[in-house]
Structures are given as C-alpha cells and as structure tokens.
Short mmCIF file of C-alpha atoms in Angstrom, two decimals:
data_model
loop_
_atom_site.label_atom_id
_atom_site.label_comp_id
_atom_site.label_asym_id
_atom_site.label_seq_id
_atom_site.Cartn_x
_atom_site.Cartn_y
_atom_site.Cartn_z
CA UNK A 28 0.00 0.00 0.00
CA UNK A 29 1.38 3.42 -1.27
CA UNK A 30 0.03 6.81 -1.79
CA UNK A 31 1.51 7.44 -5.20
CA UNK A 32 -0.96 5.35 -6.81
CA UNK A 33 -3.72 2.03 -7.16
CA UNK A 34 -1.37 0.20 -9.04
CA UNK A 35 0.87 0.60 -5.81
CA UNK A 36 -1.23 -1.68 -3.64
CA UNK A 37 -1.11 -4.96 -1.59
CA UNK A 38 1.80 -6.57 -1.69
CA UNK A 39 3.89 -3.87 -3.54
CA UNK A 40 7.54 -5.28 -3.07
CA UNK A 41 6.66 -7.43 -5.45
CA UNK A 42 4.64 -5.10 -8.28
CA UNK A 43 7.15 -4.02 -10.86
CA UNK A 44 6.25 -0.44 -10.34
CA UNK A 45 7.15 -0.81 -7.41
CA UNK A 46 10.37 -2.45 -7.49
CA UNK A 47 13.26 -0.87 -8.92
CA UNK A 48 15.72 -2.34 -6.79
CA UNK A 49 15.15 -5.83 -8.13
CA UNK A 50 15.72 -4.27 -11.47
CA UNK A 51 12.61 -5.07 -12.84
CA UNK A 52 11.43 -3.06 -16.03
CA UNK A 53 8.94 -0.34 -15.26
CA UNK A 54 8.18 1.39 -18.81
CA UNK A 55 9.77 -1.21 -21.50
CA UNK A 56 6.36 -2.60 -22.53
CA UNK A 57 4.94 -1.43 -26.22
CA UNK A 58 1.82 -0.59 -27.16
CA UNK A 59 0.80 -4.59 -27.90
CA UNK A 60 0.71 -4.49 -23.72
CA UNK A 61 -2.79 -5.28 -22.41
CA UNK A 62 -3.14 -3.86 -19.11
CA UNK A 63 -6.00 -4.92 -17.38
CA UNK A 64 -7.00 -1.69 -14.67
CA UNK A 65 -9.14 -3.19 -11.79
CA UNK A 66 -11.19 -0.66 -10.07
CA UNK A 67 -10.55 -0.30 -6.41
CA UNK A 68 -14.54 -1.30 -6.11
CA UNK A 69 -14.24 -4.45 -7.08
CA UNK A 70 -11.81 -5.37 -4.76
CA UNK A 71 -14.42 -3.69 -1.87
CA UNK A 72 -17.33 -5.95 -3.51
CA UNK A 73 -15.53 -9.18 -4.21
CA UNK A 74 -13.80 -8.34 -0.55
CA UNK A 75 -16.71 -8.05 1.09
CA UNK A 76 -18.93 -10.93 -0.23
CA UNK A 77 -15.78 -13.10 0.12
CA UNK A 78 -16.17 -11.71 3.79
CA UNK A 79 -20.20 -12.52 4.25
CA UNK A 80 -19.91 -16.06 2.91
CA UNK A 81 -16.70 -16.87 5.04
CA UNK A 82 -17.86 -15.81 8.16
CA UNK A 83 -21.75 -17.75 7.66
CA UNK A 84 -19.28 -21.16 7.27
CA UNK A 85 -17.20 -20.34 10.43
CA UNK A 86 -20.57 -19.39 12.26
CA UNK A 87 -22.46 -22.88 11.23
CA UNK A 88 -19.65 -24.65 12.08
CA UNK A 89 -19.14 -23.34 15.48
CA UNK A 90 -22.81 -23.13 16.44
CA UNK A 91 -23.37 -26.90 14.96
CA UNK A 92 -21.76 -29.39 17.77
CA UNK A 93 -22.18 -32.22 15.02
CA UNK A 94 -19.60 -30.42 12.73
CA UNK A 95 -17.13 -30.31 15.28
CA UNK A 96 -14.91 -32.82 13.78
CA UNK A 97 -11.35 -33.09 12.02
CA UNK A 98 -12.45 -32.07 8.62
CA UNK A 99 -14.81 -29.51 9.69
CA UNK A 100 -11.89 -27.90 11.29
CA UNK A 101 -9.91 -27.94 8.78
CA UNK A 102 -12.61 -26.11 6.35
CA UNK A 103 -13.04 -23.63 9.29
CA UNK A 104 -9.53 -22.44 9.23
CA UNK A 105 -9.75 -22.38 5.54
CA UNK A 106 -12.46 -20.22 5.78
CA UNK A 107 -10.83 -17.97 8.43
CA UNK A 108 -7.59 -17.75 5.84
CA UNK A 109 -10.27 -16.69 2.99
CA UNK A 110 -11.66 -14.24 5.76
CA UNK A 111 -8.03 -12.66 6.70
CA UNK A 112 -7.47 -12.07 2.77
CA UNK A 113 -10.61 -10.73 2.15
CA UNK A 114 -10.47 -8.01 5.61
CA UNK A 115 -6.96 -7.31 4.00
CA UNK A 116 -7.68 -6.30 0.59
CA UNK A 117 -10.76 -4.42 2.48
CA UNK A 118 -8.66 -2.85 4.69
CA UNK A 119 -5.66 -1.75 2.31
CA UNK A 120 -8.01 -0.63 -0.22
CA UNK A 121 -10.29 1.53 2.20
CA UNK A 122 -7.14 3.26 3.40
CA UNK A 123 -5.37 3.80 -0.10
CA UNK A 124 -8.83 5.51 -0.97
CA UNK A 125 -8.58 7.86 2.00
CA UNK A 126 -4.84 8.91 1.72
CA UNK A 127 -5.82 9.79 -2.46
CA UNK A 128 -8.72 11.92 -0.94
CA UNK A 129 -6.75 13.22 1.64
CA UNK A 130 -9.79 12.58 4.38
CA UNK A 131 -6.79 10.60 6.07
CA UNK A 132 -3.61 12.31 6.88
CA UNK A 133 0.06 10.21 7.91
CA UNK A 134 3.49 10.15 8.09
CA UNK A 135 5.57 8.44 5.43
CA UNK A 136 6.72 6.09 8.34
CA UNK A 137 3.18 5.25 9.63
CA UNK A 138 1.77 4.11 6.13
CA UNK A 139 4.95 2.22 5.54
CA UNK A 140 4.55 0.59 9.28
CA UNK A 141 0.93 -0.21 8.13
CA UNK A 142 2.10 -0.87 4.61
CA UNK A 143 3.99 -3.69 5.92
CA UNK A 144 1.62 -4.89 8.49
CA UNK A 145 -1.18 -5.68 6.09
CA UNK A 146 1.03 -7.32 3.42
CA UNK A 147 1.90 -9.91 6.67
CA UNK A 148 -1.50 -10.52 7.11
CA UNK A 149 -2.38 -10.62 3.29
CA UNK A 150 1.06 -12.92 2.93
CA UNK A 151 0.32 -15.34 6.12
CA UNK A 152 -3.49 -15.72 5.19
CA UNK A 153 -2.13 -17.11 1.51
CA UNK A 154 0.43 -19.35 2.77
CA UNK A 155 -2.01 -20.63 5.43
CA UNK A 156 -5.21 -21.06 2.67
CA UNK A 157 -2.92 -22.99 0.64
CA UNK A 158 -1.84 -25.55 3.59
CA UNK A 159 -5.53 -26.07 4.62
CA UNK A 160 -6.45 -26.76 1.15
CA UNK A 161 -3.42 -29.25 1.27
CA UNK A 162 -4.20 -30.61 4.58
CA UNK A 163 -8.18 -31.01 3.27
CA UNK A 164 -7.07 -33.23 0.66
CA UNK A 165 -4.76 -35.13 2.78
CA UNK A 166 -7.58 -35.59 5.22
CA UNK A 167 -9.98 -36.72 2.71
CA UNK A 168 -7.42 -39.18 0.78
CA UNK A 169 -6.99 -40.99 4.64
CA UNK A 170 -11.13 -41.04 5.16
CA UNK A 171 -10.89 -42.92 2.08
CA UNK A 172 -7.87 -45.28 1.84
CA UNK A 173 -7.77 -45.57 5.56
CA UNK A 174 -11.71 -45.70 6.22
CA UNK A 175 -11.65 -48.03 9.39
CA UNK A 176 -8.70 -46.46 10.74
CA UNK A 177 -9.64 -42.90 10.17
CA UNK A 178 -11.24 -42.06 13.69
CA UNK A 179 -7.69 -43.52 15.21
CA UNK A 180 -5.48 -41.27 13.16
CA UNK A 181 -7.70 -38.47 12.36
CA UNK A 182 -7.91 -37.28 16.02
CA UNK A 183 -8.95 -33.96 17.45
CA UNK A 184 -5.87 -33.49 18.86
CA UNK A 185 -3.25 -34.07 16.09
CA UNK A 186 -6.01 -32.42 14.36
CA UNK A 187 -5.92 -29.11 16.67
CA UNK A 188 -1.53 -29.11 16.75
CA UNK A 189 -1.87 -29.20 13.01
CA UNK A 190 -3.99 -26.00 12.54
CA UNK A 191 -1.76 -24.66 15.51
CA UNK A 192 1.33 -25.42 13.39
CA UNK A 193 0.14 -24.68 10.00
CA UNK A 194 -0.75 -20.73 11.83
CA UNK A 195 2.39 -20.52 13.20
CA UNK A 196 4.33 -21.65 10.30
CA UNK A 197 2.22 -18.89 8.38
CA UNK A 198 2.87 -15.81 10.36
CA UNK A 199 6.74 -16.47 10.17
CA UNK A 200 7.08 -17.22 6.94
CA UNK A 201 5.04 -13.90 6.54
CA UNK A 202 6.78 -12.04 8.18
CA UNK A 203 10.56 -13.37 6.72
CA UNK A 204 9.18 -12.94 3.09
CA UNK A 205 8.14 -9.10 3.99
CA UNK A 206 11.62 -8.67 5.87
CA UNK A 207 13.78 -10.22 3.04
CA UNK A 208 11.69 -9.85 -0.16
CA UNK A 209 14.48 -8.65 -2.17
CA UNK A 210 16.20 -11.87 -2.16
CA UNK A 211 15.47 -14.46 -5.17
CA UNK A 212 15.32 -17.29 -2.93
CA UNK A 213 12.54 -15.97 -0.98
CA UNK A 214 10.70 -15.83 -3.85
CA UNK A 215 11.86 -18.96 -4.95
CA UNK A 216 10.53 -20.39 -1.67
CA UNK A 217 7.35 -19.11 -2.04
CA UNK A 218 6.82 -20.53 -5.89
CA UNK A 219 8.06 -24.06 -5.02
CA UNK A 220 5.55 -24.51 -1.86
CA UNK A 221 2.74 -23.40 -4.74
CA UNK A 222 3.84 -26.64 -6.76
CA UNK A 223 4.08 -28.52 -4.15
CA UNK A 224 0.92 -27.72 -2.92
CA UNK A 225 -0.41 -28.43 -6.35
CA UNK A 226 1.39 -31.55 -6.83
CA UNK A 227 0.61 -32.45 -3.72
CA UNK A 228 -3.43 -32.18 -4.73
CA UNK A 229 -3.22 -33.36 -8.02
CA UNK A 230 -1.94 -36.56 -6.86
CA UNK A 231 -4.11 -36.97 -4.20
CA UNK A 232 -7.55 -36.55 -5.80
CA UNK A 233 -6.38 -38.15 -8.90
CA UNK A 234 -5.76 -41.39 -6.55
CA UNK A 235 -9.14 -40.82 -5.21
CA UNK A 236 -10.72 -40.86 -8.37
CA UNK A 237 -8.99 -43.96 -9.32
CA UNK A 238 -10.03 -45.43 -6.42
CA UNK A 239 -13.57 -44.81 -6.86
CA UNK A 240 -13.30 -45.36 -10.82
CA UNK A 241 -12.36 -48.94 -9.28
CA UNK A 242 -15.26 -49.04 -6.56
CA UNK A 243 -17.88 -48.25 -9.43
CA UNK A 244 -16.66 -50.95 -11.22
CA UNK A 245 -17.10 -53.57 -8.69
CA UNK A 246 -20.59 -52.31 -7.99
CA UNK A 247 -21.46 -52.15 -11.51
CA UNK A 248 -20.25 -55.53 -12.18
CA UNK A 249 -22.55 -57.27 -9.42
CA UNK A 250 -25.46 -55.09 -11.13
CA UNK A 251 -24.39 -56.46 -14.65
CA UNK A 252 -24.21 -53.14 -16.13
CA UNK A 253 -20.65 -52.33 -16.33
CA UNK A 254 -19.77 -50.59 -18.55
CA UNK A 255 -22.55 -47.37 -18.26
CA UNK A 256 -22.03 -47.02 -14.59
CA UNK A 257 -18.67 -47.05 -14.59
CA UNK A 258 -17.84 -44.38 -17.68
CA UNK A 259 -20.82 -42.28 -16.23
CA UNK A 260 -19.13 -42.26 -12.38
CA UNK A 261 -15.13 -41.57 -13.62
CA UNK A 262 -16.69 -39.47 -16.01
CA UNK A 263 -18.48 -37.15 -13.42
CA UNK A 264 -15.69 -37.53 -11.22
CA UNK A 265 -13.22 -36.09 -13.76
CA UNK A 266 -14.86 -33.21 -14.29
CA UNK A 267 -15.00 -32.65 -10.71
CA UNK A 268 -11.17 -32.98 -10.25
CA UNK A 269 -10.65 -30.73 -13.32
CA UNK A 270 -12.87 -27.53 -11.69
CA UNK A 271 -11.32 -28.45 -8.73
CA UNK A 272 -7.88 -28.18 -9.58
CA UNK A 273 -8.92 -25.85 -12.37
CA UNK A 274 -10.19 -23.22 -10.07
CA UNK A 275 -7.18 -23.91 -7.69
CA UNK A 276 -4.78 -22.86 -10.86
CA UNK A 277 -6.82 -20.41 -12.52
CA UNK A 278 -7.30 -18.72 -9.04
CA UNK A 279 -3.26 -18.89 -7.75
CA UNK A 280 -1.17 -19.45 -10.86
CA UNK A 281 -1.09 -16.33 -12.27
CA UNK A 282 0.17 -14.94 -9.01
CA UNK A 283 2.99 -17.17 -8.77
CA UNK A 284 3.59 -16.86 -12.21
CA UNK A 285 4.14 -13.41 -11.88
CA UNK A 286 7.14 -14.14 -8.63
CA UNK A 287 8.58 -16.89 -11.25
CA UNK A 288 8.97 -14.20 -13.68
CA UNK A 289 10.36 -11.54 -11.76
CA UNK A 290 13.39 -14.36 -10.77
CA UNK A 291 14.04 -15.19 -14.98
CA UNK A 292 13.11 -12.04 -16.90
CA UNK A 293 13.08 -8.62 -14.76
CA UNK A 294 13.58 -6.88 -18.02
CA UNK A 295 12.20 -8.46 -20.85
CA UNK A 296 9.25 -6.85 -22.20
CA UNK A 297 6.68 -9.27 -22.47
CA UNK A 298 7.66 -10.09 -18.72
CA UNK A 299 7.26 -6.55 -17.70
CA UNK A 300 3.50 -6.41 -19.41
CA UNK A 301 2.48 -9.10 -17.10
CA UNK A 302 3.61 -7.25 -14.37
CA UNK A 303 1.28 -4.53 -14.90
CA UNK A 304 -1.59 -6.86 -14.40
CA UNK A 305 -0.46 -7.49 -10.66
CA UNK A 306 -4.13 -6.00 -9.62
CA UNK A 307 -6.04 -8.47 -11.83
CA UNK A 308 -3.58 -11.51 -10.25
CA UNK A 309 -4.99 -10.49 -6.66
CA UNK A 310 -8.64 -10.22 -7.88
CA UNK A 311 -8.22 -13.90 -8.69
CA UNK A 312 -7.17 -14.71 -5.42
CA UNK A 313 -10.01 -12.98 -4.10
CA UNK A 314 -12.28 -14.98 -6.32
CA UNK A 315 -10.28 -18.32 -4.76
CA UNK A 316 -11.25 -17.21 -1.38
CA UNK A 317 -14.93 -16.49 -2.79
CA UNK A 318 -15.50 -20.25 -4.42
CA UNK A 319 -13.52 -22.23 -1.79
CA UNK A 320 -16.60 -21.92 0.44
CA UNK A 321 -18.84 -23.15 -2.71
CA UNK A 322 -16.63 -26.10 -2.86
CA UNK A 323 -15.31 -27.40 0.38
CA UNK A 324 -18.51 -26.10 2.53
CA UNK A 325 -21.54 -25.36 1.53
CA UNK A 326 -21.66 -28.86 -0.58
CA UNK A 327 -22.03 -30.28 3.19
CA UNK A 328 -25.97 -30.76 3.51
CA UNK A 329 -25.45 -30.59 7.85
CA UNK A 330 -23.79 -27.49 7.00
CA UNK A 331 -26.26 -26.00 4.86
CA UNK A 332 -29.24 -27.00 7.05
CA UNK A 333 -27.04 -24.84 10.05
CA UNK A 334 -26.77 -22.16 7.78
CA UNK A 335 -30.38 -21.90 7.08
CA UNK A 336 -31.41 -22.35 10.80
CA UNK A 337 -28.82 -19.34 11.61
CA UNK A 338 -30.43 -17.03 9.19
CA UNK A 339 -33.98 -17.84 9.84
CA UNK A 340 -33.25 -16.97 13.40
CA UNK A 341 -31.34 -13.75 12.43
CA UNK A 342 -34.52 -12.60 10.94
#
C-alpha cells in the first residue's frame, strides 16, 4: 500500500512499479501491452462478499456441535484464511482511498509501518489457505484409503496441533518474506511450496478418483451393467477434479507466475506487461477465497441445514 498510486497496492515489493531495486522493467512494454485496470470497487465488492460467505461457514460450524470434527476444522480455518485475505484487501483498499482523498492524513513512516503490516497478514493468510487446502485433501485421501482407521489417526488433537502449526508456520514465513523480499530465494521459496501444494493435490484426488473409478466398477459388475455405470461415475468424477484443480490454478497461478517471472526475466518486455496486471492476479485470489466456500462447505448438507437455521433466526 502506497500513496503514489492504485497500481501501488497490496503486496507492492513485489509489483514491478514498485520495485526498482530488483531491477525489474517499469516502462519497456509497447503498445501490444494489455493492461487490465481493476477498479478499487471491485476489490471492496468481491472483498466483502468473500467476507459474508466466510464468516456464515465459520458461524455454522461453530454453532453446529455435530460439525465439530477433524475435517470440519480444517474447512473452518480455511475459511478464516479466505476471511483474513478478504479483511486485508478491504482494509488496504479503504485506506489507499482515504490517503488519495486526503480525508486521512500520515506520516511516510506510519503508512509504511501499516504498509507492511497488512502485506503480513495478506502474505500469512495465503500461505495458510494454501496448507488447509493441502491438509483437506490429505484428510480426505486418509477417510478414504484408511476408512476403518480414520477415527484412530484423524484425532482432534493431532487435528488441533496441526492447525496450531500450520498458523504458526504462516505468520513467520510472513513475516521473513516481507523482511527479506528482495532476495530471489525468498521468492523462490514461495513458488516451489505453490507446486508442491499443487502436486501435492493433483496426486491426491487423482488417486481418489482412481479409487472410486475402481469401486464403481465392482458395484457395476454385481449389477451387470458395467460398462454405463462405470464411464458415467469416472466421467463425473473427472470433471470434478478438473474444476477443482482448475479453479485452484486459474485462481493462484497467475500470481505465482508473476514471482517466477520476476526471478528469470526482470527486463524483458513481455515479462514486464504481465507485471502490470499485478491487480487483476490479486482479484483472482479474491475470487479463490470467494468459491472455496462453494466447494469445500456449503456442498455439506449438515452445513447447509445450520446455515439456514442461523439465518432464519437472524430474521
């Protein structure tokens, strides 16, 4: 967050404008660029339904004793991660929007104190949506290949020192990658825990689906009607891996993409025209934190009967 500008915003050590001690070119694009300009409302709108929907899944969950399990957990924090990004972008946005105006007047030292606060919490609340999505895939591959031992491994406990460790591991990495941003390997740090994290899912689900490819079969085979049951359920459960990890890239690849390029081509032009789109590659990850709830919560029926009971009592 700067004053000298919206396309100084969240996260600015690493916008190209932004940047000029990591070399990075700032006016070596032609006129072939397409800049995308994102309008500081959307980020308010998308922020704050992003906020609504998030804090509905973390209210059901903690008013509904049934959903106090493991998994449910583990979808709460992820929707308290989704929460922190949106209340950041909010946040950042409302104040950039008040310096411009002048309505709010500060030092240079104060904004850059604040500056660097809310790129921690922007930073930590990525870093820590990413593991939960991880650890949500890990916990559903051991529901599934571990069924009757689930309950024994699964616990509330090593369930609770996860989250505890997967917070704490996100507010220090946070706050090293604001401290030492202008080192490559930071960055490079940053891009391989993305592909990991994708690997990581990819691998997973895809053994899911293989495993339930191989489930359908065996049904479908005491039902004597192979062959349509089977293509129909790997068929159905292909596209839902592909929007699944679809979304997941759409929604964070661009950002990375845009660290992997600042580490091989700070100057080149075409690299340098992607930069200026560093606005549109946080609207995305606002839109991640918008559909995670869409995918990991609200397709819970327990959930959504909670929901409804909480808003029929609000009115």
């Amino acid at each position: 967050m700067t004053t000298q500008g919206p396309q100084k915003r969240l996260l600015g050590s690493l916008n190209s404008t932004a940047t000029p001690h990591l070399g990075l070119a700032t006016n070596q694009t032609g006129p072939w660029c397409l800049h995308v300009s994102i309008p500081d409302g959307l980020f308010l709108s998308l922020g704050l339904v992003s906020l609504v929907e998030n804090v509905l899944v973390v209210i059901a969950i903690t008013k509904n004793r049934n959903l106090h399990s493991p998994m449910y957990y583990f979808i709460c924090c992820l929707a308290l991660s989704d929460l922190m990004v949106s209340v950041s972008i909010m946040l950042e946005t409302a104040i950039i929007l008040l310096l411009e105006a002048g309505v709010l007047v500060a030092r240079a030292a104060l904004v850059q104190q604040l500056d660097n606060l809310i790129d921690v919490l922007i930073c930590g609340s990525m870093v820590s949506s990413l593991c939960f999505l991880g650890i949500i895939a890990i916990d559903r591959y051991i529901s599934i290949f571990y069924a009757l031992r689930y309950h024994s491994i699964v616990t509330l406990p090593r369930a609770r020192r996860a989250v505890v460790g997967i917070w704490m591991v996100s507010i220090v990495s946070s706050t090293l990658f604001i401290t030492y941003y202008k080192h490559t390997a930071v960055l490079l740090c940053l891009i391989t825990f993305f592909l990991a994290m994708l690997a990581l899912m990819a691998i997973l689900y895809a053994h899911m689906l293989t495993r339930a490819c191989q489930h359908a079969q065996g049904i479908a085979q005491l039902h004597k009607r192979q062959r349509a049951i089977r293509q129909g359920f790997c068929l159905k459960g292909a596209a839902t891996l592909t929007i699944l990890l679809g979304i997941f890239f759409l929604c964070w690849g661009p950002f990375f993409l845009h660290l992997l390029l600042i580490v091989l081509c700070p100057q080149h032009p075409t690299c340098s025209c992607i930069f200026k789109n560093f606005n549109l590659f946080l609207i995305l990850i606002i839109l991640s934190s918008i559909v995670d709830p869409l995918i990991y919560a609200f397709r819970s029926q327990e959930l959504r009967m909670t929901l409804k009971e909480v808003l029929l009592c609000s009115w």
